[in-house]
């Protein structure tokens, strides 16, 4: 498998960092790597070309040559251009006006419209809106049942289940029904269709005319390749879209589509789908995404998630321990429990700066069962051992392994990971300081 | 059928063909700008830069003045795709099992339904197993396909153990005289270790219950997928030993070029292609026809 974009770029810039002054050839060598990384990440060929051109123009100019730290300067330019390419500020939904505000979800087959309808519904319901879903996918077998069922899980009613008539008519009736029930938001789930299917594209146009949506959102799979640009262009030209929802971003797809879509359509990515649970929909932050791609980590999202899970008191205690570097295995166990509540471990780890570039750590198994095993191992230690892991010798290791039903190797592995993590904690606190000074964490 | 196959594949691939063959108009000289155009066309077809480089290097080595460059590229592409067995071979007189796996939204359920039709027409007696017990209404969806294809379908309620569904489907097949179980599994991202383990469990049950099975473990890959398709193929291969690829949604503008990268890196064949929404829109993959239609 390819190493991901973040670590590739980190590698490139590590090489660049070591140099005192940048020649044109140095910049070109680095940018060639950036180009290949972006292509591997499925950023559109033409978007990459423009991007590289822009960065090069800025990088080999006075700006860099005059700078004392040229490497840092190039990273800054790449980061800035990347953020700009994805749209500089985060953009939400516009649902003002006469209720119900209608949101239409459109896209190819299998991009995740039905699941996203329920996720978005839940998200809006939690923010105080009263939501209804409209099941206008009359083509795919059982699609309406699927929507009704995920809707039910989200606590949202669905209109149109079992209705076999024209999808445009269902949508129109759903608006009337939503108004009658006093709903202020209606999310219309439509059938997946190819952007070259004229009949179905025309159906969407008619539906748009009939229900006058506040937002038409294109749902796009993050794994989409070069074709992302074609479909986004077709949907935005033939139908007109107001934004994009990028789904399945919890995999290892590098999400080059996110970079291309905005550049080609001029429309922002508004939300990203990051998991199978209905809560796994997040607002899209272009700056954070750029930072993540560049290996700077998604510190802000991490902090937000942590804030939802930890209370302030716990956080303060933990911070003190970290500062004094008294982080014991007991705390480690405590943290594991919190982390489990924060979401899938692989996602959390991806947000930590320097993590995607750290070879040893990127091999850490993120199997949730592993957490249970780790818990068992720590629970089999004496209090003394947890406070001071250094005392755990060979015979203690044997006893712990037997007590937790694991092997000595597992105990060793855990102790190694613990020492890696304490090392990383130290890094993290220096990252924090650097961020305050406006430095990039991997410089 | 052959004519039909070719014309439908051509129809589906027409956009790719336009993109790639556009390069060749009025050119017979292998110069730098020719190679740049070829690179662009291949990358825009999701072939990926590494495999593109391999193809271009081979072309550089073999090209001589006066040669037909189109035919040469076509030959190289077919060569990449043709280095492996691409037929689906099932035992003629015994129960066979096909596992259908892949990430979310690639078209597994639809492909399983179409496959049931394909093999029924060929004279087998398929039975569908609704082992996607996770996605809401996936079982209902497969059942509707089963009706369309005129085959039986075994399903449990939502949230049931998918391995148990497959187990039951195998016993049902034995009782009802069916000779092919096609198991539709839940979509899962290849990065989710626990869900991949669940698939291995299904596979173990199949291995235990039917000697020599699963006869095919097919990865369903969306033609719109970019380079992540390679990561998907690698992880599914490692975990489940997949035997081939079903390339779906070839009727859009997507190029499906990532299968070239997969064939090049892993030697994994494409076995079936989905070219439309109808029951009969699943065809055997033919590497020569594919190469032919890429570079006309």
XYZ file of C-alpha atoms in Angstrom, chain A residues 23-324:
302
model
C 17.737 26.400 -5.480
C 15.188 26.192 -8.265
C 16.179 22.549 -8.719
C 15.495 21.792 -5.036
C 12.041 23.269 -5.273
C 11.366 21.284 -8.441
C 12.502 18.053 -6.836
C 10.212 18.602 -3.866
C 7.304 19.661 -6.015
C 7.672 16.569 -8.168
C 7.027 14.525 -5.034
C 4.111 16.721 -4.095
C 2.706 16.208 -7.594
C 2.986 12.417 -7.402
C 1.464 12.397 -3.926
C -1.464 14.480 -5.066
C -2.019 12.250 -8.103
C -1.872 9.156 -5.917
C -4.411 10.869 -3.675
C -6.715 11.106 -6.722
C -6.600 14.866 -7.018
C -7.624 15.696 -10.564
C -4.766 15.833 -13.052
C -5.522 19.400 -14.175
C -6.060 20.644 -10.627
C -2.674 19.248 -9.664
C -1.036 20.960 -12.613
C -2.452 24.363 -11.678
C -1.637 23.832 -8.032
C 1.995 22.928 -8.654
C 2.366 25.860 -10.996
C 1.062 28.281 -8.405
C 3.212 26.919 -5.599
C 6.299 26.961 -7.819
C 5.726 30.552 -8.862
C 5.579 31.605 -5.255
C 8.279 29.239 -4.012
C 11.139 30.098 -6.365
C 10.420 33.809 -6.127
C 12.060 36.364 -3.858
C 9.799 35.485 -1.006
C 11.533 32.209 -0.353
C 15.073 32.997 -1.361
C 15.163 35.970 0.973
C 13.728 34.002 3.844
C 15.978 32.640 6.532
C 14.207 29.287 6.611
C 13.319 28.475 3.028
C 12.011 24.981 3.776
C 9.517 26.328 6.254
C 8.469 28.911 3.743
C 7.686 26.315 1.063
C 5.595 24.278 3.465
C 3.702 27.411 4.356
C 3.009 28.140 0.703
C 1.848 24.569 -0.002
C -0.378 24.701 3.058
C -1.854 28.069 2.143
C -2.519 27.091 -1.454
C -4.021 23.784 -0.344
C -6.373 25.529 2.064
C -7.288 28.080 -0.555
C -7.989 25.327 -3.064
C -10.468 23.688 -0.707
C -12.201 26.948 0.127
C -10.810 29.100 2.830
C -13.515 29.148 5.446
C -15.958 26.561 6.608
C -19.415 27.013 5.161
C -22.664 25.815 6.712
C -26.182 25.322 5.383
C -28.518 28.149 4.564
C -31.938 27.065 5.792
C -33.554 30.444 6.384
C -36.862 31.497 4.868
C -40.322 29.978 4.790
C -40.440 26.526 6.404
C -40.027 23.786 5.532
C -36.523 24.385 4.237
C -35.917 21.649 1.679
C -32.543 19.911 1.287
C -32.101 17.672 -1.764
C -29.418 14.983 -1.719
C -28.201 13.875 -5.148
C -25.355 11.746 -6.464
C -24.161 8.560 -8.107
C -25.273 5.102 -7.014
C -23.582 3.927 -3.843
C -22.189 7.291 -2.800
C -24.125 7.096 0.464
C -27.156 9.373 0.005
C -29.608 7.343 2.084
C -27.271 6.954 5.055
C -26.254 10.591 4.781
C -29.921 11.697 4.768
C -30.398 10.128 8.192
C -27.062 11.409 9.500
C -27.778 14.949 8.346
C -31.302 14.682 9.750
C -29.949 13.652 13.138
C -27.351 16.424 13.052
C -30.017 19.055 12.316
C -32.457 17.569 14.811
C -29.778 17.824 17.509
C -29.258 21.457 16.612
C -32.913 22.091 17.386
C -34.616 21.710 14.028
C -37.631 19.556 13.420
C -36.858 17.283 10.508
C -38.685 14.987 8.091
C -37.248 12.704 5.405
C -38.732 12.129 1.947
C -38.147 8.737 0.294
C -37.886 9.608 -3.396
C -35.669 6.720 -4.475
C -38.269 4.560 -6.168
C -35.721 2.773 -8.362
C -33.371 0.842 -6.115
C -35.183 -2.096 -4.524
C -35.968 -1.517 -0.830
C -34.312 1.918 -0.802
C -37.410 3.505 0.731
C -37.472 0.882 3.507
C -33.805 1.532 4.172
C -34.408 5.275 4.558
C -37.392 4.729 6.839
C -35.349 2.415 9.023
C -32.291 4.611 9.398
C -34.660 7.549 9.858
C -36.356 5.727 12.696
C -32.986 5.116 14.342
C -32.357 8.867 14.106
C -35.799 9.577 15.544
C -37.063 11.195 12.336
C -40.269 10.405 10.426
C -40.109 9.463 6.747
C -42.688 10.301 4.107
C -43.322 8.247 0.979
C -42.450 4.706 2.050
C -44.177 2.178 -0.171
C -45.367 4.887 -2.534
C -44.530 3.780 -6.065
C -45.431 6.909 -7.984
C -43.307 9.540 -9.688
C -40.481 10.704 -7.386
C -41.281 14.336 -8.208
C -44.841 13.835 -6.972
C -43.599 12.194 -3.760
C -41.280 15.123 -3.126
C -44.077 17.632 -3.732
C -46.436 15.798 -1.364
C -43.695 15.512 1.232
C -43.405 19.314 1.337
C -47.145 19.615 1.971
C -46.990 16.926 4.632
C -43.994 18.511 6.334
C -45.819 21.838 6.462
C -48.937 20.166 7.865
C -46.894 18.500 10.613
C -45.098 21.759 11.385
C -41.661 20.437 10.348
C -39.144 23.139 9.501
C -36.714 20.936 7.532
C -37.305 18.353 4.810
C -34.448 16.175 3.549
C -35.178 14.611 0.169
C -33.350 11.348 -0.597
C -33.160 10.739 -4.346
C -32.182 7.718 -6.415
C -28.554 7.297 -7.367
C -27.979 8.115 -10.998
C -25.211 8.489 -13.501
C -24.601 12.051 -14.555
C -24.808 10.931 -18.205
C -28.358 9.586 -17.753
C -30.374 12.392 -19.335
C -33.808 11.083 -18.341
C -32.895 10.808 -14.652
C -30.988 14.090 -14.630
C -34.061 15.755 -16.077
C -36.172 14.198 -13.342
C -33.930 15.902 -10.759
C -34.362 19.253 -12.488
C -38.129 18.851 -12.390
C -37.973 17.890 -8.736
C -35.862 20.924 -7.967
C -38.418 23.138 -9.686
C -41.280 21.495 -7.822
C -39.889 21.731 -4.278
C -37.619 24.780 -4.556
C -34.852 23.498 -2.251
C -32.682 25.823 -0.135
C -29.769 23.423 -0.550
C -28.991 20.899 -3.277
C -26.117 18.808 -1.969
C -24.013 16.463 -4.069
C -23.071 13.355 -2.105
C -19.684 12.112 -3.249
C -17.622 9.095 -2.211
C -14.174 10.112 -0.874
C -12.642 7.193 -2.773
C -13.715 8.637 -6.119
C -10.917 8.949 -8.633
C -10.362 11.344 -11.512
C -14.027 11.054 -12.473
C -15.069 13.127 -9.412
C -14.542 16.233 -11.460
C -16.718 15.047 -14.366
C -19.638 14.150 -12.188
C -19.434 17.296 -10.097
C -19.312 19.374 -13.241
C -22.269 17.546 -14.791
C -24.410 17.827 -11.663
C -23.572 21.476 -11.152
C -24.163 22.418 -14.797
C -27.369 20.462 -15.335
C -28.920 20.846 -11.916
C -27.010 23.454 -9.968
C -25.614 22.395 -6.617
C -24.974 24.407 -3.460
C -22.410 22.159 -1.878
C -20.895 18.736 -1.452
C -20.977 16.067 1.238
C -17.920 13.842 1.134
C -18.602 10.323 2.451
C -16.524 7.344 3.637
C -13.678 9.550 4.787
C -13.053 7.111 7.627
C -11.205 4.753 5.303
C -7.682 5.260 4.049
C -8.785 7.054 0.895
C -6.707 10.167 0.727
C -9.701 12.162 -0.339
C -8.198 13.934 -3.321
C -11.772 14.447 -4.434
C -12.093 17.073 -1.694
C -9.311 19.044 -3.321
C -10.741 18.778 -6.810
C -14.423 19.336 -6.205
C -14.169 22.847 -4.916
C -11.620 23.848 -7.534
C -13.771 22.624 -10.399
C -17.307 23.440 -9.262
C -16.643 26.462 -7.085
C -18.909 24.863 -4.469
C -17.726 24.078 -0.938
C -17.602 20.714 0.785
C -20.020 21.245 3.688
C -19.957 17.971 5.596
C -17.913 14.799 5.734
C -19.079 11.285 6.618
C -16.588 9.605 8.938
C -18.151 6.321 10.038
C -21.058 3.910 9.963
C -22.762 5.298 13.052
C -25.489 7.891 12.511
C -23.521 10.429 14.568
C -20.554 10.121 12.211
C -21.150 13.272 10.192
C -18.941 16.294 10.766
C -18.753 19.808 9.359
C -15.938 20.115 6.834
C -13.028 22.326 7.867
C -10.823 23.120 4.853
C -7.951 24.413 6.966
C -7.964 21.374 9.196
C -8.073 19.068 6.195
C -5.106 20.836 4.639
C -3.234 20.551 7.915
C -4.053 16.879 8.086
C -2.863 16.281 4.537
C 0.374 18.045 5.339
C 0.977 15.897 8.413
C 0.258 18.701 10.832
C -2.478 16.652 12.406
C -6.036 17.611 13.003
C -5.495 19.025 16.456
C -8.643 21.129 16.503
C -11.016 18.241 15.783
C -9.176 16.164 18.349
C -9.661 18.835 20.966
C -13.338 19.195 20.106
C -13.911 15.460 20.408
C -11.990 15.319 23.633
C -14.047 18.159 25.064
C -17.217 16.221 24.337
C -15.862 13.206 26.208
C -13.755 14.528 29.057
C -15.016 16.933 31.638
C -12.985 19.972 32.507
C -11.867 18.633 35.882
C -10.502 15.405 34.414
C -8.783 17.336 31.677
C -7.085 19.661 34.158
C -5.787 16.740 36.227
C -4.495 14.949 33.169
C -2.800 18.051 31.913
C -0.957 18.469 35.201
C 0.221 14.884 35.095
C 1.413 15.329 31.537
C 3.294 18.484 32.384
C 5.008 16.823 35.302
